[in-house]
PDB file of C-alpha atoms in Angstrom:
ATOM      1  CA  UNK R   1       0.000   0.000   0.000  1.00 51.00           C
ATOM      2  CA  UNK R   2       2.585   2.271  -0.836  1.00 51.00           C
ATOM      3  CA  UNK R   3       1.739   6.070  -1.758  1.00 48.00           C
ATOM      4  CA  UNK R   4       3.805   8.004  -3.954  1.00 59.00           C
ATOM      5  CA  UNK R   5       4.588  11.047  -1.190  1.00 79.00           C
ATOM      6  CA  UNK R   6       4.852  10.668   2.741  1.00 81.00           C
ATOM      7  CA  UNK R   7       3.861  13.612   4.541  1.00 79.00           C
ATOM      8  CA  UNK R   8       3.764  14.422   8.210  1.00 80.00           C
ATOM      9  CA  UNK R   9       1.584  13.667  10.287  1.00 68.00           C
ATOM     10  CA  UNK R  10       0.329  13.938  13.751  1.00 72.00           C
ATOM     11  CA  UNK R  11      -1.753  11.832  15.920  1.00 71.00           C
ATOM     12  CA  UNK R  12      -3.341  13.595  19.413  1.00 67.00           C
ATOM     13  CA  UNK R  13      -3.678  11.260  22.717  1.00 68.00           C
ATOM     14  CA  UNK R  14      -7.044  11.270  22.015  1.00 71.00           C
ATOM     15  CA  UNK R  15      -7.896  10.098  18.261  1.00 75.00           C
ATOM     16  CA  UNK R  16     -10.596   7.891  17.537  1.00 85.00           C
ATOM     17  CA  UNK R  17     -10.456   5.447  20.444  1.00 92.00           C
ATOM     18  CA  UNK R  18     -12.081   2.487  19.923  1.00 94.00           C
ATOM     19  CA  UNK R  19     -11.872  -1.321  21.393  1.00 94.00           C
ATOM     20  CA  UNK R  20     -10.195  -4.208  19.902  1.00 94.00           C
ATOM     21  CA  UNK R  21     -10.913  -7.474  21.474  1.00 92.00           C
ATOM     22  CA  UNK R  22     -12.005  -5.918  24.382  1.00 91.00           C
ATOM     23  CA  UNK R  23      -9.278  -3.201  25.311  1.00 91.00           C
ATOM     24  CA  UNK R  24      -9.583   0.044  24.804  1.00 93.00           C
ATOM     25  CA  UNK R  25      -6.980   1.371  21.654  1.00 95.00           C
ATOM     26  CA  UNK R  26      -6.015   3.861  19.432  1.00 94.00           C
ATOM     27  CA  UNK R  27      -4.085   3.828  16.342  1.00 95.00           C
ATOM     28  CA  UNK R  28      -1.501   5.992  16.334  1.00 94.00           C
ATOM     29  CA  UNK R  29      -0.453   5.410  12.401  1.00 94.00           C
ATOM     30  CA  UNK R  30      -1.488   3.436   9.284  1.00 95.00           C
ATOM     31  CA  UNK R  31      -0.331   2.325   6.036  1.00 95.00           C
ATOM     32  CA  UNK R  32      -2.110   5.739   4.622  1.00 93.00           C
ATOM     33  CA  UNK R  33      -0.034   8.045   7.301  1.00 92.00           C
ATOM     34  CA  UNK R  34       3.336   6.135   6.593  1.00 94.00           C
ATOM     35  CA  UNK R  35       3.611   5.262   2.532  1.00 93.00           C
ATOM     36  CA  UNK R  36       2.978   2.128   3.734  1.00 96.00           C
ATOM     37  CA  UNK R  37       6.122   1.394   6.387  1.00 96.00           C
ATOM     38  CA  UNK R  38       4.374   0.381   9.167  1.00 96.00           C
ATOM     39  CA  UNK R  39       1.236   0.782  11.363  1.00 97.00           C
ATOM     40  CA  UNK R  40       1.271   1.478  15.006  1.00 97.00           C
ATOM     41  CA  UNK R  41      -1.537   0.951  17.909  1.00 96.00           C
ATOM     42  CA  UNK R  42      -1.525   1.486  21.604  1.00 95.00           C
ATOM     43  CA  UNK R  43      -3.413  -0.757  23.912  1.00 92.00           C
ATOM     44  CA  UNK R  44      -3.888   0.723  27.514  1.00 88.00           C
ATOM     45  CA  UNK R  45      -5.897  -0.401  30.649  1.00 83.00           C
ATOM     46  CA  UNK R  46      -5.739  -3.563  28.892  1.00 81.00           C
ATOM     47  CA  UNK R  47      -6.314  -5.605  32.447  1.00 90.00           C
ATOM     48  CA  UNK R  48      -4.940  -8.798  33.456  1.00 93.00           C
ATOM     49  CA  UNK R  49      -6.039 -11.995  31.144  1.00 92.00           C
ATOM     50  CA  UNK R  50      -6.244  -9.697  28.113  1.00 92.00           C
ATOM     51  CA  UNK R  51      -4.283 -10.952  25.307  1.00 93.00           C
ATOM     52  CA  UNK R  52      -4.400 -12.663  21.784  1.00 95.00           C
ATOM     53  CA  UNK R  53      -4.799 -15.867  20.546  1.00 96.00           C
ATOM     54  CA  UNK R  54      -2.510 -17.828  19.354  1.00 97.00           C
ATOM     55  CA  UNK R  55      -1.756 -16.791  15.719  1.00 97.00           C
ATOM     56  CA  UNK R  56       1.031 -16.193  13.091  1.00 98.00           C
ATOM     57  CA  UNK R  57       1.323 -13.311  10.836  1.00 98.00           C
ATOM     58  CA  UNK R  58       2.985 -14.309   7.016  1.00 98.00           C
ATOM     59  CA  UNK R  59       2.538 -10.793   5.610  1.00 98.00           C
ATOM     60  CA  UNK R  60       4.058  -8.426   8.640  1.00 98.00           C
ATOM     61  CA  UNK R  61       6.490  -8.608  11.481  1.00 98.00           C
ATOM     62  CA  UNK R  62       4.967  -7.606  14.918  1.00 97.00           C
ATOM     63  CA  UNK R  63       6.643  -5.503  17.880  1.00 98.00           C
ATOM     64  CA  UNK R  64       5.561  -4.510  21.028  1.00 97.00           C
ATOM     65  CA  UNK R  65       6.822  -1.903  23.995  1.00 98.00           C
ATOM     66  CA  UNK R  66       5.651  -2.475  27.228  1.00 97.00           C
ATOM     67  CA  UNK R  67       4.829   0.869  28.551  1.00 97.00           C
ATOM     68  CA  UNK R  68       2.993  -0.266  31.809  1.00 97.00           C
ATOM     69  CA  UNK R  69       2.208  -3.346  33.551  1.00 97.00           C
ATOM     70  CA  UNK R  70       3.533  -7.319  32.467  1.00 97.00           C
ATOM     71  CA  UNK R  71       2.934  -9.080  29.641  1.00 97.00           C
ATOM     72  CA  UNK R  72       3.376 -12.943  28.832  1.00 97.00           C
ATOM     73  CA  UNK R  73       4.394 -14.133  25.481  1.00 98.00           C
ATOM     74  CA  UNK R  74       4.659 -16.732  23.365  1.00 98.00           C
ATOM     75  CA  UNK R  75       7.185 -17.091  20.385  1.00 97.00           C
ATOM     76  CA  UNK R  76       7.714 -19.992  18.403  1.00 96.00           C
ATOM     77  CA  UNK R  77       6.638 -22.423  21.461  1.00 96.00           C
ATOM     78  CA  UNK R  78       8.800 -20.408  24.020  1.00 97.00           C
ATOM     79  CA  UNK R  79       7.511 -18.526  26.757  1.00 98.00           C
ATOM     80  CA  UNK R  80       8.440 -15.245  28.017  1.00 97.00           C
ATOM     81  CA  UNK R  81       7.224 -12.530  30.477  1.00 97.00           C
ATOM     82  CA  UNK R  82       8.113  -8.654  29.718  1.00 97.00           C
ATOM     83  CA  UNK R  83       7.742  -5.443  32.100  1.00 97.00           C
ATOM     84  CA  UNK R  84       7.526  -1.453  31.658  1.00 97.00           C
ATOM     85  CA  UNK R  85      10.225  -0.840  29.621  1.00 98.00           C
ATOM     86  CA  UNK R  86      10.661  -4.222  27.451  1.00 98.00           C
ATOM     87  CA  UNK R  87      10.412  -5.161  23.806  1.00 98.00           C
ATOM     88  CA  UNK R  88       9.476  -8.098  22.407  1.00 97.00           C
ATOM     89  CA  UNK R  89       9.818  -9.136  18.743  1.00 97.00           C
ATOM     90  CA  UNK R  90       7.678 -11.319  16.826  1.00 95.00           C
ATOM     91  CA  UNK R  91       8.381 -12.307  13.362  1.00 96.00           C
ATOM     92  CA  UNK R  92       6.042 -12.766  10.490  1.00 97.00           C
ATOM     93  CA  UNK R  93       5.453 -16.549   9.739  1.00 98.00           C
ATOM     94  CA  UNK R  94       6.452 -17.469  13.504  1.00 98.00           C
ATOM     95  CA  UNK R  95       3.289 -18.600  15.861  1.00 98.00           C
ATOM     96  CA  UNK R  96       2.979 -16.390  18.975  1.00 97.00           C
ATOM     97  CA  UNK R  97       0.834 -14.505  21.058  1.00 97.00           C
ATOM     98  CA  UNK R  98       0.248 -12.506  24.814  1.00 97.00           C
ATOM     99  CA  UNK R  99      -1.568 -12.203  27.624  1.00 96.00           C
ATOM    100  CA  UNK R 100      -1.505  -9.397  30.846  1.00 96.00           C
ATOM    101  CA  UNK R 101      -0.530 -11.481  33.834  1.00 96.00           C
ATOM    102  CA  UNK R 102       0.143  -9.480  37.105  1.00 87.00           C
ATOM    103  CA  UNK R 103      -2.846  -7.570  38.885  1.00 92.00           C
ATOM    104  CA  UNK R 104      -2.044  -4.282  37.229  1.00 93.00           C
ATOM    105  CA  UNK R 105      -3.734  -3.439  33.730  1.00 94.00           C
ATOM    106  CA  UNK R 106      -0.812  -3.278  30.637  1.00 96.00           C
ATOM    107  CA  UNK R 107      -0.080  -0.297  28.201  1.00 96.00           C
ATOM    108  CA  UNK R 108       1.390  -1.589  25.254  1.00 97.00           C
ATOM    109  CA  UNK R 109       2.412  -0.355  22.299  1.00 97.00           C
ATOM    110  CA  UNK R 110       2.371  -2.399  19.008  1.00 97.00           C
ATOM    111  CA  UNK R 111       4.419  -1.813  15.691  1.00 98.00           C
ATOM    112  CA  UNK R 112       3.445  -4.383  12.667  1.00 98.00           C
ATOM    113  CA  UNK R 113       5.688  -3.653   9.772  1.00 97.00           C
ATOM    114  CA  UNK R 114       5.089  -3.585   6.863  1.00 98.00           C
ATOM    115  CA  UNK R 115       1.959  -2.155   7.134  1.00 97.00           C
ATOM    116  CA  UNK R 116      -1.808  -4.252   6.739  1.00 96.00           C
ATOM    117  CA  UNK R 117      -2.543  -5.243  10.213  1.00 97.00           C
ATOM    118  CA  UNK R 118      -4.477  -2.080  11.198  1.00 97.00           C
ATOM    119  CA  UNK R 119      -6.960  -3.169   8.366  1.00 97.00           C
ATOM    120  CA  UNK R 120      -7.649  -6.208  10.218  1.00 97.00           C
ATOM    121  CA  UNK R 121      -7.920  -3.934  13.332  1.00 97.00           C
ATOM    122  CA  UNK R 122     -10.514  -1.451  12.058  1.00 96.00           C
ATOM    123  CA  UNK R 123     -12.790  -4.430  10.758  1.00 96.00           C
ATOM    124  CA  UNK R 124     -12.599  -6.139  14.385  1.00 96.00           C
ATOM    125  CA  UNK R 125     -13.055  -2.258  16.087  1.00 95.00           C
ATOM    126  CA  UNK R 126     -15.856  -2.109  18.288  1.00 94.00           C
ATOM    127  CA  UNK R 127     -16.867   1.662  19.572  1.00 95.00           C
ATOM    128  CA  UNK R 128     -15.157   2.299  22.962  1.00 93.00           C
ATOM    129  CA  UNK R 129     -18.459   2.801  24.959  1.00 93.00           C
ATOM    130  CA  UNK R 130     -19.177  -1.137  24.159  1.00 89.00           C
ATOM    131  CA  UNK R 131     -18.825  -3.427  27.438  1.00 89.00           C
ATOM    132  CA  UNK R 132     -15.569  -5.541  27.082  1.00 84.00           C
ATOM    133  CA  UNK R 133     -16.627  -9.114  25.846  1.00 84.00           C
ATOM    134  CA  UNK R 134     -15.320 -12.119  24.616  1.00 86.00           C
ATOM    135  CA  UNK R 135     -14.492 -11.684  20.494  1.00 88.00           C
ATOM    136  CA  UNK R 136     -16.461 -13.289  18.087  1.00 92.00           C
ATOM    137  CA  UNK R 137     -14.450 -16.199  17.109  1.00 93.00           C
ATOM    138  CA  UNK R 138     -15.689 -16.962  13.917  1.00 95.00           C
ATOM    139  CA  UNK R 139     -16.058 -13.256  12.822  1.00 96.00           C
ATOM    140  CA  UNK R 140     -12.241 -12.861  13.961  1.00 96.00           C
ATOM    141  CA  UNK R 141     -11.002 -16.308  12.015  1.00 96.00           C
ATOM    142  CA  UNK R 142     -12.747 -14.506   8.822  1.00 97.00           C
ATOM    143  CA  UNK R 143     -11.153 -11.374   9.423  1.00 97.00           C
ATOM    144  CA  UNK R 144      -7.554 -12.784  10.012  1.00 97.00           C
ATOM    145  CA  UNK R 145      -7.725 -15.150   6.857  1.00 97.00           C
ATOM    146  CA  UNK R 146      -8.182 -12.095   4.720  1.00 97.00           C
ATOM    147  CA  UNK R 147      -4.758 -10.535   6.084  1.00 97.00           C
ATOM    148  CA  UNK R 148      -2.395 -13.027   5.939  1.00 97.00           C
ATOM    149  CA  UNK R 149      -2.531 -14.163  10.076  1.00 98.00           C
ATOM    150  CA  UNK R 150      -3.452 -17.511  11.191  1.00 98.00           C
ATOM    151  CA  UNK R 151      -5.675 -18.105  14.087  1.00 97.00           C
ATOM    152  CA  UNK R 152      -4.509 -21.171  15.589  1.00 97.00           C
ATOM    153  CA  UNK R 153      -6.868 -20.913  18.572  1.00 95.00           C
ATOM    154  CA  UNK R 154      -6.456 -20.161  22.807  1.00 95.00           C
ATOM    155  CA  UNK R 155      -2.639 -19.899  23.908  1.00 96.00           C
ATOM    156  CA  UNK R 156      -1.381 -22.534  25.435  1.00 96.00           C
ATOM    157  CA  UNK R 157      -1.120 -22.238  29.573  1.00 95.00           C
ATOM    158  CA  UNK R 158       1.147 -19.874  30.986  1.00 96.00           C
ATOM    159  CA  UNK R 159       3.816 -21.826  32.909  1.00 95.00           C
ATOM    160  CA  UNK R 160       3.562 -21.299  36.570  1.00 93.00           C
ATOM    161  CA  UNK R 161       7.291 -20.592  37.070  1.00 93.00           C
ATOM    162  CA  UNK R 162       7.363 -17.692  34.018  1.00 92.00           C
TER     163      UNK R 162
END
């Protein structure tokens, strides 16, 4: 989705907040804002068993910045936890996924390069005065298929010991 001229942009704290999956998000740029680079969202007072399925991207590498709270990931069958502060990579065509473990809500920040995922993202948006629920699973396997990601289904248990 490349455009032939990149100009600058800016994107205030609060811009079109919505919910995805339940927590309440904003993104912060799209394919449209960068030529196409990358897209970047922001989770916050995403609260403790919030998280993704278990799923693999083939079109876009995805990063994430802990800003508050901890975070459990998978990566290619390894688990890992990450705090305020931490980065965590996951490459396209690599199964992974996260949850918020702790009892303190998560602010993360998410970078998927190239951009694409924040399509997926606005079809799944719900408006942000919507009561957090659980997704609808077949609507979100549709969704995902169209971009490129694989939903493999629920992560796999968190290891007591991460």
């Amino acid at each position: 989705m490349a455009t032939s001229e990149v100009k600058p942009f800016l994107n205030k704290r609060d811009a079109d907040i919505f919910r995805f999956l339940g927590a309440p998000t904003a993104m912060r740029a799209t394919g449209a804002t960068t030529g196409g680079a990358f897209a970047l969202m922001e989770h916050w007072s995403a609260l403790p068993g919030y998280g993704s399925p278990l799923h693999t991207h083939t079109r876009e590498d995805e990063s994430f910045y802990i800003v508050e709270g901890e975070v459990a990931f998978i990566c290619d069958g390894k688990w890992m936890k990450a705090g305020a502060g931490d980065f965590v990579f996951g490459p396209k065509n690599i199964p992974h996924g996260f949850q918020v473990v702790g009892k303190e809500a998560a602010r993360i920040v998410i970078l998927c390069n190239p951009a694409g995922f924040e399509d997926f993202v606005f079809e799944m948006k719900e408006p942000f005065d919507t009561p957090p629920g659980p997704p609808d699973v077949p609507r979100l396997i549709e969704a995902a298929a169209k971009r490129g990601i694989i939903i493999h289904g629920p992560l796999p248990e968190i290891p007591a010991d991460l």
